[in-house]
Amino acid sequence: MVKIAPSLLSADFANLQREVEKLEQSGADMLHLDIMDGHYVPNLTFGSTVVKSLRPYSKLPFDVHLMVRNPDEMIPWFIASGADIITVHAETCPHLDKTLQTIRSYGLKAGVALNPSTPETILEYVLDKVDMILVMSVNPGFGGQKFIDSAINKISKIKNMIGDKNIEIEVDGGINPLTAARCISAGADILVAGTAVFSGGDYARNIDSLR
Ligand code: DX5
Ligand code: ZN
């Protein structure tokens, strides 16, 4: 069954503890934490201090998505904050192989994110060092954007590429019940959703409708 990873980007930032607790009670499988630095992407969100402060309030895996210009400098902070998965954008890591090895050396899962314009071929020589591949189905920076259709073909290609390796495919951006179904048939294992989980306030019902 597909896993649902609500993105805290759409949460009430004045009540993050309550939001995290409510998401866990509503059946979320993991918590997606969007870290934006205002440089790699135009928007700014929060840093490792906030992640660390939320850690005691949830048993869910913390899925940290780094949309920052200098991930190598920040990775140690997020390891210390209690993250379970750290995902870096392939485009931000000049030595991607080394970055993935560093994340894994601390016992965390390592993820690679691909922007809509980034080809999956960039993964070819790091497949043995990656636990999750994050297919961006919008250009990163903001919630509430329209799903970019070319992500579907990319998911299928990655699914073929990984064969029987133990690697999960996560899709992020513009996920709603319709796009979710298409991603699942193409081979997605984890769906990130902000707008679709938070809209209307019934998180449990929204999460169910994505499965
Ligand atoms: C976009 C973020 C996403 C975002 C998804 O840059 O990486 O995680 O929160 O939001 P929705 O589900 O609203 O597209
Ligand atoms: Zn994200």
JSON list of C-alpha atoms and ligand atoms in Angstrom, two decimals:
[
{"chain": "A", "resi": 1, "resn": "MET", "atom": "CA", "xyz": [0.00, 0.00, 0.00]},
{"chain": "A", "resi": 2, "resn": "VAL", "atom": "CA", "xyz": [1.22, 3.48, -0.86]},
{"chain": "A", "resi": 3, "resn": "LYS", "atom": "CA", "xyz": [2.54, 5.61, 2.02]},
{"chain": "A", "resi": 4, "resn": "ILE", "atom": "CA", "xyz": [1.27, 9.14, 2.57]},
{"chain": "A", "resi": 5, "resn": "ALA", "atom": "CA", "xyz": [3.74, 11.80, 3.72]},
{"chain": "A", "resi": 6, "resn": "PRO", "atom": "CA", "xyz": [1.92, 15.03, 4.59]},
{"chain": "A", "resi": 7, "resn": "SER", "atom": "CA", "xyz": [4.05, 18.13, 4.02]},
{"chain": "A", "resi": 8, "resn": "LEU", "atom": "CA", "xyz": [4.18, 20.50, 6.95]},
{"chain": "A", "resi": 9, "resn": "LEU", "atom": "CA", "xyz": [4.43, 23.38, 4.47]},
{"chain": "A", "resi": 10, "resn": "SER", "atom": "CA", "xyz": [0.63, 23.65, 4.45]},
{"chain": "A", "resi": 11, "resn": "ALA", "atom": "CA", "xyz": [0.30, 23.41, 8.26]},
{"chain": "A", "resi": 12, "resn": "ASP", "atom": "CA", "xyz": [-0.57, 26.20, 10.68]},
{"chain": "A", "resi": 13, "resn": "PHE", "atom": "CA", "xyz": [2.94, 27.42, 11.57]},
{"chain": "A", "resi": 14, "resn": "ALA", "atom": "CA", "xyz": [1.64, 28.97, 14.78]},
{"chain": "A", "resi": 15, "resn": "ASN", "atom": "CA", "xyz": [0.66, 25.49, 16.02]},
{"chain": "A", "resi": 16, "resn": "LEU", "atom": "CA", "xyz": [3.19, 23.03, 14.66]},
{"chain": "A", "resi": 17, "resn": "GLN", "atom": "CA", "xyz": [3.15, 20.70, 17.67]},
{"chain": "A", "resi": 18, "resn": "ARG", "atom": "CA", "xyz": [-0.61, 20.30, 17.43]},
{"chain": "A", "resi": 19, "resn": "GLU", "atom": "CA", "xyz": [-0.45, 19.80, 13.65]},
{"chain": "A", "resi": 20, "resn": "VAL", "atom": "CA", "xyz": [2.19, 17.08, 13.93]},
{"chain": "A", "resi": 21, "resn": "GLU", "atom": "CA", "xyz": [0.18, 15.23, 16.59]},
{"chain": "A", "resi": 22, "resn": "LYS", "atom": "CA", "xyz": [-3.00, 15.51, 14.55]},
{"chain": "A", "resi": 23, "resn": "LEU", "atom": "CA", "xyz": [-1.29, 14.17, 11.40]},
{"chain": "A", "resi": 24, "resn": "GLU", "atom": "CA", "xyz": [-0.03, 11.12, 13.28]},
{"chain": "A", "resi": 25, "resn": "GLN", "atom": "CA", "xyz": [-3.51, 10.42, 14.68]},
{"chain": "A", "resi": 26, "resn": "SER", "atom": "CA", "xyz": [-4.95, 10.82, 11.19]},
{"chain": "A", "resi": 27, "resn": "GLY", "atom": "CA", "xyz": [-2.94, 7.95, 9.72]},
{"chain": "A", "resi": 28, "resn": "ALA", "atom": "CA", "xyz": [0.07, 9.69, 8.14]},
{"chain": "A", "resi": 29, "resn": "ASP", "atom": "CA", "xyz": [2.92, 7.26, 7.43]},
{"chain": "A", "resi": 30, "resn": "MET", "atom": "CA", "xyz": [5.69, 9.80, 7.67]},
{"chain": "A", "resi": 31, "resn": "LEU", "atom": "CA", "xyz": [6.16, 13.53, 8.04]},
{"chain": "A", "resi": 32, "resn": "HIS", "atom": "CA", "xyz": [7.59, 15.48, 5.10]},
{"chain": "A", "resi": 33, "resn": "LEU", "atom": "CA", "xyz": [9.63, 18.50, 6.20]},
{"chain": "A", "resi": 34, "resn": "ASP", "atom": "CA", "xyz": [10.34, 21.03, 3.45]},
{"chain": "A", "resi": 35, "resn": "ILE", "atom": "CA", "xyz": [13.50, 23.01, 4.17]},
{"chain": "A", "resi": 36, "resn": "MET", "atom": "CA", "xyz": [13.78, 26.07, 1.90]},
{"chain": "A", "resi": 37, "resn": "ASP", "atom": "CA", "xyz": [16.59, 28.61, 2.12]},
{"chain": "A", "resi": 38, "resn": "GLY", "atom": "CA", "xyz": [15.39, 31.50, -0.05]},
{"chain": "A", "resi": 39, "resn": "HIS", "atom": "CA", "xyz": [18.33, 30.91, -2.43]},
{"chain": "A", "resi": 40, "resn": "TYR", "atom": "CA", "xyz": [17.99, 27.53, -4.10]},
{"chain": "A", "resi": 41, "resn": "VAL", "atom": "CA", "xyz": [14.25, 28.15, -4.09]},
{"chain": "A", "resi": 42, "resn": "PRO", "atom": "CA", "xyz": [12.58, 31.55, -3.66]},
{"chain": "A", "resi": 43, "resn": "ASN", "atom": "CA", "xyz": [10.72, 30.65, -0.48]},
{"chain": "A", "resi": 44, "resn": "LEU", "atom": "CA", "xyz": [11.94, 30.35, 3.14]},
{"chain": "A", "resi": 45, "resn": "THR", "atom": "CA", "xyz": [10.53, 27.85, 5.63]},
{"chain": "A", "resi": 46, "resn": "PHE", "atom": "CA", "xyz": [12.28, 26.60, 8.78]},
{"chain": "A", "resi": 47, "resn": "GLY", "atom": "CA", "xyz": [15.54, 25.00, 9.84]},
{"chain": "A", "resi": 48, "resn": "SER", "atom": "CA", "xyz": [16.89, 22.17, 11.95]},
{"chain": "A", "resi": 49, "resn": "THR", "atom": "CA", "xyz": [15.99, 23.87, 15.25]},
{"chain": "A", "resi": 50, "resn": "VAL", "atom": "CA", "xyz": [12.30, 23.56, 14.41]},
{"chain": "A", "resi": 51, "resn": "VAL", "atom": "CA", "xyz": [12.74, 19.93, 13.33]},
{"chain": "A", "resi": 52, "resn": "LYS", "atom": "CA", "xyz": [14.51, 19.16, 16.61]},
{"chain": "A", "resi": 53, "resn": "SER", "atom": "CA", "xyz": [11.76, 20.88, 18.62]},
{"chain": "A", "resi": 54, "resn": "LEU", "atom": "CA", "xyz": [9.07, 18.76, 16.92]},
{"chain": "A", "resi": 55, "resn": "ARG", "atom": "CA", "xyz": [10.93, 15.45, 17.29]},
{"chain": "A", "resi": 56, "resn": "PRO", "atom": "CA", "xyz": [9.60, 14.60, 20.79]},
{"chain": "A", "resi": 57, "resn": "TYR", "atom": "CA", "xyz": [5.99, 14.97, 19.64]},
{"chain": "A", "resi": 58, "resn": "SER", "atom": "CA", "xyz": [5.91, 12.27, 16.96]},
{"chain": "A", "resi": 59, "resn": "LYS", "atom": "CA", "xyz": [7.02, 8.70, 16.38]},
{"chain": "A", "resi": 60, "resn": "LEU", "atom": "CA", "xyz": [6.60, 9.06, 12.60]},
{"chain": "A", "resi": 61, "resn": "PRO", "atom": "CA", "xyz": [9.69, 8.96, 10.42]},
{"chain": "A", "resi": 62, "resn": "PHE", "atom": "CA", "xyz": [10.92, 12.49, 9.71]},
{"chain": "A", "resi": 63, "resn": "ASP", "atom": "CA", "xyz": [11.46, 12.87, 5.96]},
{"chain": "A", "resi": 64, "resn": "VAL", "atom": "CA", "xyz": [13.63, 15.97, 5.49]},
{"chain": "A", "resi": 65, "resn": "HIS", "atom": "CA", "xyz": [13.59, 17.48, 1.97]},
{"chain": "A", "resi": 66, "resn": "LEU", "atom": "CA", "xyz": [16.49, 19.89, 1.62]},
{"chain": "A", "resi": 67, "resn": "MET", "atom": "CA", "xyz": [15.84, 22.63, -0.95]},
{"chain": "A", "resi": 68, "resn": "VAL", "atom": "CA", "xyz": [18.97, 24.58, -0.10]},
{"chain": "A", "resi": 69, "resn": "ARG", "atom": "CA", "xyz": [22.02, 25.78, -1.98]},
{"chain": "A", "resi": 70, "resn": "ASN", "atom": "CA", "xyz": [24.57, 24.23, 0.39]},
{"chain": "A", "resi": 71, "resn": "PRO", "atom": "CA", "xyz": [23.16, 20.92, 1.66]},
{"chain": "A", "resi": 72, "resn": "ASP", "atom": "CA", "xyz": [26.60, 19.50, 2.55]},
{"chain": "A", "resi": 73, "resn": "GLU", "atom": "CA", "xyz": [27.05, 22.19, 5.21]},
{"chain": "A", "resi": 74, "resn": "MET", "atom": "CA", "xyz": [23.60, 21.65, 6.70]},
{"chain": "A", "resi": 75, "resn": "ILE", "atom": "CA", "xyz": [23.36, 17.85, 6.72]},
{"chain": "A", "resi": 76, "resn": "PRO", "atom": "CA", "xyz": [25.07, 17.49, 10.15]},
{"chain": "A", "resi": 77, "resn": "TRP", "atom": "CA", "xyz": [22.48, 19.81, 11.73]},
{"chain": "A", "resi": 78, "resn": "PHE", "atom": "CA", "xyz": [19.59, 17.77, 10.37]},
{"chain": "A", "resi": 79, "resn": "ILE", "atom": "CA", "xyz": [21.19, 14.49, 11.46]},
{"chain": "A", "resi": 80, "resn": "ALA", "atom": "CA", "xyz": [21.40, 15.96, 14.97]},
{"chain": "A", "resi": 81, "resn": "SER", "atom": "CA", "xyz": [17.78, 17.13, 14.81]},
{"chain": "A", "resi": 82, "resn": "GLY", "atom": "CA", "xyz": [16.43, 13.57, 14.63]},
{"chain": "A", "resi": 83, "resn": "ALA", "atom": "CA", "xyz": [15.72, 13.19, 10.90]},
{"chain": "A", "resi": 84, "resn": "ASP", "atom": "CA", "xyz": [15.24, 9.65, 9.59]},
{"chain": "A", "resi": 85, "resn": "ILE", "atom": "CA", "xyz": [15.57, 10.38, 5.87]},
{"chain": "A", "resi": 86, "resn": "ILE", "atom": "CA", "xyz": [17.53, 13.23, 4.32]},
{"chain": "A", "resi": 87, "resn": "THR", "atom": "CA", "xyz": [16.89, 14.02, 0.66]},
{"chain": "A", "resi": 88, "resn": "VAL", "atom": "CA", "xyz": [19.16, 16.31, -1.32]},
{"chain": "A", "resi": 89, "resn": "HIS", "atom": "CA", "xyz": [18.58, 17.75, -4.78]},
{"chain": "A", "resi": 90, "resn": "ALA", "atom": "CA", "xyz": [20.98, 16.16, -7.26]},
{"chain": "A", "resi": 91, "resn": "GLU", "atom": "CA", "xyz": [21.53, 19.63, -8.77]},
{"chain": "A", "resi": 92, "resn": "THR", "atom": "CA", "xyz": [22.87, 21.01, -5.45]},
{"chain": "A", "resi": 93, "resn": "CYS", "atom": "CA", "xyz": [25.51, 18.36, -4.79]},
{"chain": "A", "resi": 94, "resn": "PRO", "atom": "CA", "xyz": [28.76, 18.57, -6.78]},
{"chain": "A", "resi": 95, "resn": "HIS", "atom": "CA", "xyz": [29.84, 15.28, -5.16]},
{"chain": "A", "resi": 96, "resn": "LEU", "atom": "CA", "xyz": [26.52, 13.48, -4.90]},
{"chain": "A", "resi": 97, "resn": "ASP", "atom": "CA", "xyz": [28.08, 10.07, -4.29]},
{"chain": "A", "resi": 98, "resn": "LYS", "atom": "CA", "xyz": [30.00, 11.39, -1.29]},
{"chain": "A", "resi": 99, "resn": "THR", "atom": "CA", "xyz": [26.98, 13.26, 0.11]},
{"chain": "A", "resi": 100, "resn": "LEU", "atom": "CA", "xyz": [24.85, 10.11, 0.03]},
{"chain": "A", "resi": 101, "resn": "GLN", "atom": "CA", "xyz": [27.60, 8.11, 1.72]},
{"chain": "A", "resi": 102, "resn": "THR", "atom": "CA", "xyz": [27.80, 10.73, 4.48]},
{"chain": "A", "resi": 103, "resn": "ILE", "atom": "CA", "xyz": [24.07, 10.58, 5.18]},
{"chain": "A", "resi": 104, "resn": "ARG", "atom": "CA", "xyz": [24.11, 6.77, 5.32]},
{"chain": "A", "resi": 105, "resn": "SER", "atom": "CA", "xyz": [27.19, 6.67, 7.51]},
{"chain": "A", "resi": 106, "resn": "TYR", "atom": "CA", "xyz": [25.06, 8.13, 10.34]},
{"chain": "A", "resi": 107, "resn": "GLY", "atom": "CA", "xyz": [22.47, 5.38, 9.94]},
{"chain": "A", "resi": 108, "resn": "LEU", "atom": "CA", "xyz": [19.93, 7.54, 8.10]},
{"chain": "A", "resi": 109, "resn": "LYS", "atom": "CA", "xyz": [18.26, 6.83, 4.79]},
{"chain": "A", "resi": 110, "resn": "ALA", "atom": "CA", "xyz": [19.55, 8.87, 1.87]},
{"chain": "A", "resi": 111, "resn": "GLY", "atom": "CA", "xyz": [17.30, 10.33, -0.80]},
{"chain": "A", "resi": 112, "resn": "VAL", "atom": "CA", "xyz": [17.92, 12.10, -4.09]},
{"chain": "A", "resi": 113, "resn": "ALA", "atom": "CA", "xyz": [15.39, 14.61, -5.46]},
{"chain": "A", "resi": 114, "resn": "LEU", "atom": "CA", "xyz": [15.03, 15.34, -9.17]},
{"chain": "A", "resi": 115, "resn": "ASN", "atom": "CA", "xyz": [13.51, 18.58, -10.42]},
{"chain": "A", "resi": 116, "resn": "PRO", "atom": "CA", "xyz": [11.02, 18.33, -13.30]},
{"chain": "A", "resi": 117, "resn": "SER", "atom": "CA", "xyz": [13.81, 19.21, -15.76]},
{"chain": "A", "resi": 118, "resn": "THR", "atom": "CA", "xyz": [16.41, 16.84, -14.28]},
{"chain": "A", "resi": 119, "resn": "PRO", "atom": "CA", "xyz": [16.75, 13.52, -16.12]},
{"chain": "A", "resi": 120, "resn": "GLU", "atom": "CA", "xyz": [16.68, 10.26, -14.18]},
{"chain": "A", "resi": 121, "resn": "THR", "atom": "CA", "xyz": [19.98, 9.25, -15.83]},
{"chain": "A", "resi": 122, "resn": "ILE", "atom": "CA", "xyz": [21.76, 11.32, -13.16]},
{"chain": "A", "resi": 123, "resn": "LEU", "atom": "CA", "xyz": [20.99, 8.41, -10.79]},
{"chain": "A", "resi": 124, "resn": "GLU", "atom": "CA", "xyz": [22.72, 5.71, -12.79]},
{"chain": "A", "resi": 125, "resn": "TYR", "atom": "CA", "xyz": [25.97, 5.56, -10.82]},
{"chain": "A", "resi": 126, "resn": "VAL", "atom": "CA", "xyz": [24.56, 6.17, -7.33]},
{"chain": "A", "resi": 127, "resn": "LEU", "atom": "CA", "xyz": [21.79, 3.56, -7.29]},
{"chain": "A", "resi": 128, "resn": "ASP", "atom": "CA", "xyz": [23.69, 1.47, -4.74]},
{"chain": "A", "resi": 129, "resn": "LYS", "atom": "CA", "xyz": [23.90, 4.44, -2.35]},
{"chain": "A", "resi": 130, "resn": "VAL", "atom": "CA", "xyz": [20.33, 5.67, -2.39]},
{"chain": "A", "resi": 131, "resn": "ASP", "atom": "CA", "xyz": [17.29, 4.55, -0.36]},
{"chain": "A", "resi": 132, "resn": "MET", "atom": "CA", "xyz": [14.70, 6.86, -1.86]},
{"chain": "A", "resi": 133, "resn": "ILE", "atom": "CA", "xyz": [14.24, 8.79, -5.10]},
{"chain": "A", "resi": 134, "resn": "LEU", "atom": "CA", "xyz": [12.07, 11.90, -4.89]},
{"chain": "A", "resi": 135, "resn": "VAL", "atom": "CA", "xyz": [10.43, 12.81, -8.19]},
{"chain": "A", "resi": 136, "resn": "MET", "atom": "CA", "xyz": [9.40, 16.47, -8.09]},
{"chain": "A", "resi": 137, "resn": "SER", "atom": "CA", "xyz": [6.12, 16.91, -9.92]},
{"chain": "A", "resi": 138, "resn": "VAL", "atom": "CA", "xyz": [6.23, 20.71, -9.50]},
{"chain": "A", "resi": 139, "resn": "ASN", "atom": "CA", "xyz": [9.13, 23.16, -9.48]},
{"chain": "A", "resi": 140, "resn": "PRO", "atom": "CA", "xyz": [10.14, 23.31, -5.82]},
{"chain": "A", "resi": 141, "resn": "GLY", "atom": "CA", "xyz": [9.39, 26.33, -3.67]},
{"chain": "A", "resi": 142, "resn": "PHE", "atom": "CA", "xyz": [5.67, 26.52, -3.07]},
{"chain": "A", "resi": 143, "resn": "GLY", "atom": "CA", "xyz": [2.68, 24.38, -2.19]},
{"chain": "A", "resi": 144, "resn": "GLY", "atom": "CA", "xyz": [-0.52, 24.41, -4.20]},
{"chain": "A", "resi": 145, "resn": "GLN", "atom": "CA", "xyz": [1.00, 24.17, -7.70]},
{"chain": "A", "resi": 146, "resn": "LYS", "atom": "CA", "xyz": [-0.30, 22.16, -10.64]},
{"chain": "A", "resi": 147, "resn": "PHE", "atom": "CA", "xyz": [1.06, 18.65, -11.17]},
{"chain": "A", "resi": 148, "resn": "ILE", "atom": "CA", "xyz": [3.52, 18.46, -14.11]},
{"chain": "A", "resi": 149, "resn": "ASP", "atom": "CA", "xyz": [2.51, 15.47, -16.25]},
{"chain": "A", "resi": 150, "resn": "SER", "atom": "CA", "xyz": [5.99, 14.44, -17.36]},
{"chain": "A", "resi": 151, "resn": "ALA", "atom": "CA", "xyz": [6.55, 13.14, -13.80]},
{"chain": "A", "resi": 152, "resn": "ILE", "atom": "CA", "xyz": [4.48, 10.06, -14.65]},
{"chain": "A", "resi": 153, "resn": "ASN", "atom": "CA", "xyz": [6.84, 8.92, -17.39]},
{"chain": "A", "resi": 154, "resn": "LYS", "atom": "CA", "xyz": [9.81, 9.64, -15.13]},
{"chain": "A", "resi": 155, "resn": "ILE", "atom": "CA", "xyz": [8.35, 7.48, -12.34]},
{"chain": "A", "resi": 156, "resn": "SER", "atom": "CA", "xyz": [7.94, 4.55, -14.77]},
{"chain": "A", "resi": 157, "resn": "LYS", "atom": "CA", "xyz": [11.48, 4.93, -16.06]},
{"chain": "A", "resi": 158, "resn": "ILE", "atom": "CA", "xyz": [12.91, 5.02, -12.52]},
{"chain": "A", "resi": 159, "resn": "LYS", "atom": "CA", "xyz": [10.80, 2.00, -11.54]},
{"chain": "A", "resi": 160, "resn": "ASN", "atom": "CA", "xyz": [12.40, 0.06, -14.41]},
{"chain": "A", "resi": 161, "resn": "MET", "atom": "CA", "xyz": [15.83, 1.35, -13.58]},
{"chain": "A", "resi": 162, "resn": "ILE", "atom": "CA", "xyz": [15.78, 0.23, -9.93]},
{"chain": "A", "resi": 163, "resn": "GLY", "atom": "CA", "xyz": [14.52, -3.30, -10.69]},
{"chain": "A", "resi": 164, "resn": "ASP", "atom": "CA", "xyz": [14.53, -5.33, -7.47]},
{"chain": "A", "resi": 165, "resn": "LYS", "atom": "CA", "xyz": [16.75, -2.92, -5.51]},
{"chain": "A", "resi": 166, "resn": "ASN", "atom": "CA", "xyz": [15.39, -1.77, -2.18]},
{"chain": "A", "resi": 167, "resn": "ILE", "atom": "CA", "xyz": [14.69, 1.83, -3.23]},
{"chain": "A", "resi": 168, "resn": "GLU", "atom": "CA", "xyz": [11.42, 3.70, -2.73]},
{"chain": "A", "resi": 169, "resn": "ILE", "atom": "CA", "xyz": [9.99, 6.21, -5.19]},
{"chain": "A", "resi": 170, "resn": "GLU", "atom": "CA", "xyz": [8.44, 9.32, -3.62]},
{"chain": "A", "resi": 171, "resn": "VAL", "atom": "CA", "xyz": [6.46, 11.92, -5.58]},
{"chain": "A", "resi": 172, "resn": "ASP", "atom": "CA", "xyz": [6.10, 15.52, -4.42]},
{"chain": "A", "resi": 173, "resn": "GLY", "atom": "CA", "xyz": [3.91, 18.34, -5.72]},
{"chain": "A", "resi": 174, "resn": "GLY", "atom": "CA", "xyz": [0.35, 18.74, -6.93]},
{"chain": "A", "resi": 175, "resn": "ILE", "atom": "CA", "xyz": [-0.81, 15.42, -5.46]},
{"chain": "A", "resi": 176, "resn": "ASN", "atom": "CA", "xyz": [-4.60, 15.04, -5.24]},
{"chain": "A", "resi": 177, "resn": "PRO", "atom": "CA", "xyz": [-6.79, 11.91, -5.51]},
{"chain": "A", "resi": 178, "resn": "LEU", "atom": "CA", "xyz": [-6.56, 11.97, -9.35]},
{"chain": "A", "resi": 179, "resn": "THR", "atom": "CA", "xyz": [-2.81, 12.53, -9.71]},
{"chain": "A", "resi": 180, "resn": "ALA", "atom": "CA", "xyz": [-2.20, 10.14, -6.78]},
{"chain": "A", "resi": 181, "resn": "ALA", "atom": "CA", "xyz": [-3.87, 7.30, -8.69]},
{"chain": "A", "resi": 182, "resn": "ARG", "atom": "CA", "xyz": [-1.70, 7.97, -11.75]},
{"chain": "A", "resi": 183, "resn": "CYS", "atom": "CA", "xyz": [1.50, 8.06, -9.67]},
{"chain": "A", "resi": 184, "resn": "ILE", "atom": "CA", "xyz": [0.59, 4.80, -7.92]},
{"chain": "A", "resi": 185, "resn": "SER", "atom": "CA", "xyz": [-0.02, 3.00, -11.21]},
{"chain": "A", "resi": 186, "resn": "ALA", "atom": "CA", "xyz": [3.31, 4.29, -12.54]},
{"chain": "A", "resi": 187, "resn": "GLY", "atom": "CA", "xyz": [5.11, 2.81, -9.51]},
{"chain": "A", "resi": 188, "resn": "ALA", "atom": "CA", "xyz": [5.18, 5.41, -6.71]},
{"chain": "A", "resi": 189, "resn": "ASP", "atom": "CA", "xyz": [5.65, 4.10, -3.15]},
{"chain": "A", "resi": 190, "resn": "ILE", "atom": "CA", "xyz": [5.28, 7.36, -1.20]},
{"chain": "A", "resi": 191, "resn": "LEU", "atom": "CA", "xyz": [3.13, 10.41, -1.97]},
{"chain": "A", "resi": 192, "resn": "VAL", "atom": "CA", "xyz": [3.87, 13.80, -0.44]},
{"chain": "A", "resi": 193, "resn": "ALA", "atom": "CA", "xyz": [0.86, 16.05, -0.09]},
{"chain": "A", "resi": 194, "resn": "GLY", "atom": "CA", "xyz": [0.39, 19.48, 1.44]},
{"chain": "A", "resi": 195, "resn": "THR", "atom": "CA", "xyz": [-2.71, 21.17, 0.07]},
{"chain": "A", "resi": 196, "resn": "ALA", "atom": "CA", "xyz": [-4.65, 17.91, -0.38]},
{"chain": "A", "resi": 197, "resn": "VAL", "atom": "CA", "xyz": [-4.09, 16.79, 3.23]},
{"chain": "A", "resi": 198, "resn": "PHE", "atom": "CA", "xyz": [-4.78, 20.10, 4.97]},
{"chain": "A", "resi": 199, "resn": "SER", "atom": "CA", "xyz": [-7.71, 21.44, 2.94]},
{"chain": "A", "resi": 200, "resn": "GLY", "atom": "CA", "xyz": [-10.95, 21.49, 4.91]},
{"chain": "A", "resi": 201, "resn": "GLY", "atom": "CA", "xyz": [-9.28, 20.25, 8.10]},
{"chain": "A", "resi": 202, "resn": "ASP", "atom": "CA", "xyz": [-10.34, 16.57, 8.02]},
{"chain": "A", "resi": 203, "resn": "TYR", "atom": "CA", "xyz": [-6.82, 15.15, 7.68]},
{"chain": "A", "resi": 204, "resn": "ALA", "atom": "CA", "xyz": [-7.84, 11.50, 8.16]},
{"chain": "A", "resi": 205, "resn": "ARG", "atom": "CA", "xyz": [-10.41, 11.63, 5.40]},
{"chain": "A", "resi": 206, "resn": "ASN", "atom": "CA", "xyz": [-8.04, 13.50, 3.07]},
{"chain": "A", "resi": 207, "resn": "ILE", "atom": "CA", "xyz": [-5.25, 10.96, 3.68]},
{"chain": "A", "resi": 208, "resn": "ASP", "atom": "CA", "xyz": [-7.65, 8.07, 2.98]},
{"chain": "A", "resi": 209, "resn": "SER", "atom": "CA", "xyz": [-8.80, 9.66, -0.26]},
{"chain": "A", "resi": 210, "resn": "LEU", "atom": "CA", "xyz": [-5.18, 9.76, -1.50]},
{"chain": "A", "resi": 211, "resn": "ARG", "atom": "CA", "xyz": [-4.64, 6.03, -0.85]},
{"chain": "B", "resi": 1, "resn": "DX5", "atom": "C1", "xyz": [7.26, 21.98, -2.90]},
{"chain": "B", "resi": 1, "resn": "DX5", "atom": "C2", "xyz": [7.40, 21.08, -1.70]},
{"chain": "B", "resi": 1, "resn": "DX5", "atom": "C3", "xyz": [6.24, 20.20, -1.48]},
{"chain": "B", "resi": 1, "resn": "DX5", "atom": "C4", "xyz": [4.94, 20.93, -1.23]},
{"chain": "B", "resi": 1, "resn": "DX5", "atom": "C5", "xyz": [3.84, 20.14, -1.81]},
{"chain": "B", "resi": 1, "resn": "DX5", "atom": "O1", "xyz": [8.46, 22.65, -3.13]},
{"chain": "B", "resi": 1, "resn": "DX5", "atom": "O2", "xyz": [8.56, 20.26, -1.84]},
{"chain": "B", "resi": 1, "resn": "DX5", "atom": "O3", "xyz": [6.50, 19.25, -0.46]},
{"chain": "B", "resi": 1, "resn": "DX5", "atom": "O4", "xyz": [4.68, 21.15, 0.12]},
{"chain": "B", "resi": 1, "resn": "DX5", "atom": "O5", "xyz": [2.67, 20.88, -1.71]},
{"chain": "B", "resi": 1, "resn": "DX5", "atom": "P1", "xyz": [1.35, 20.53, -2.52]},
{"chain": "B", "resi": 1, "resn": "DX5", "atom": "O6", "xyz": [0.93, 19.14, -2.09]},
{"chain": "B", "resi": 1, "resn": "DX5", "atom": "O7", "xyz": [0.40, 21.59, -2.09]},
{"chain": "B", "resi": 1, "resn": "DX5", "atom": "O8", "xyz": [1.70, 20.59, -3.98]},
{"chain": "B", "resi": 2, "resn": "ZN", "atom": "ZN", "xyz": [8.92, 18.50, -0.46]}
]
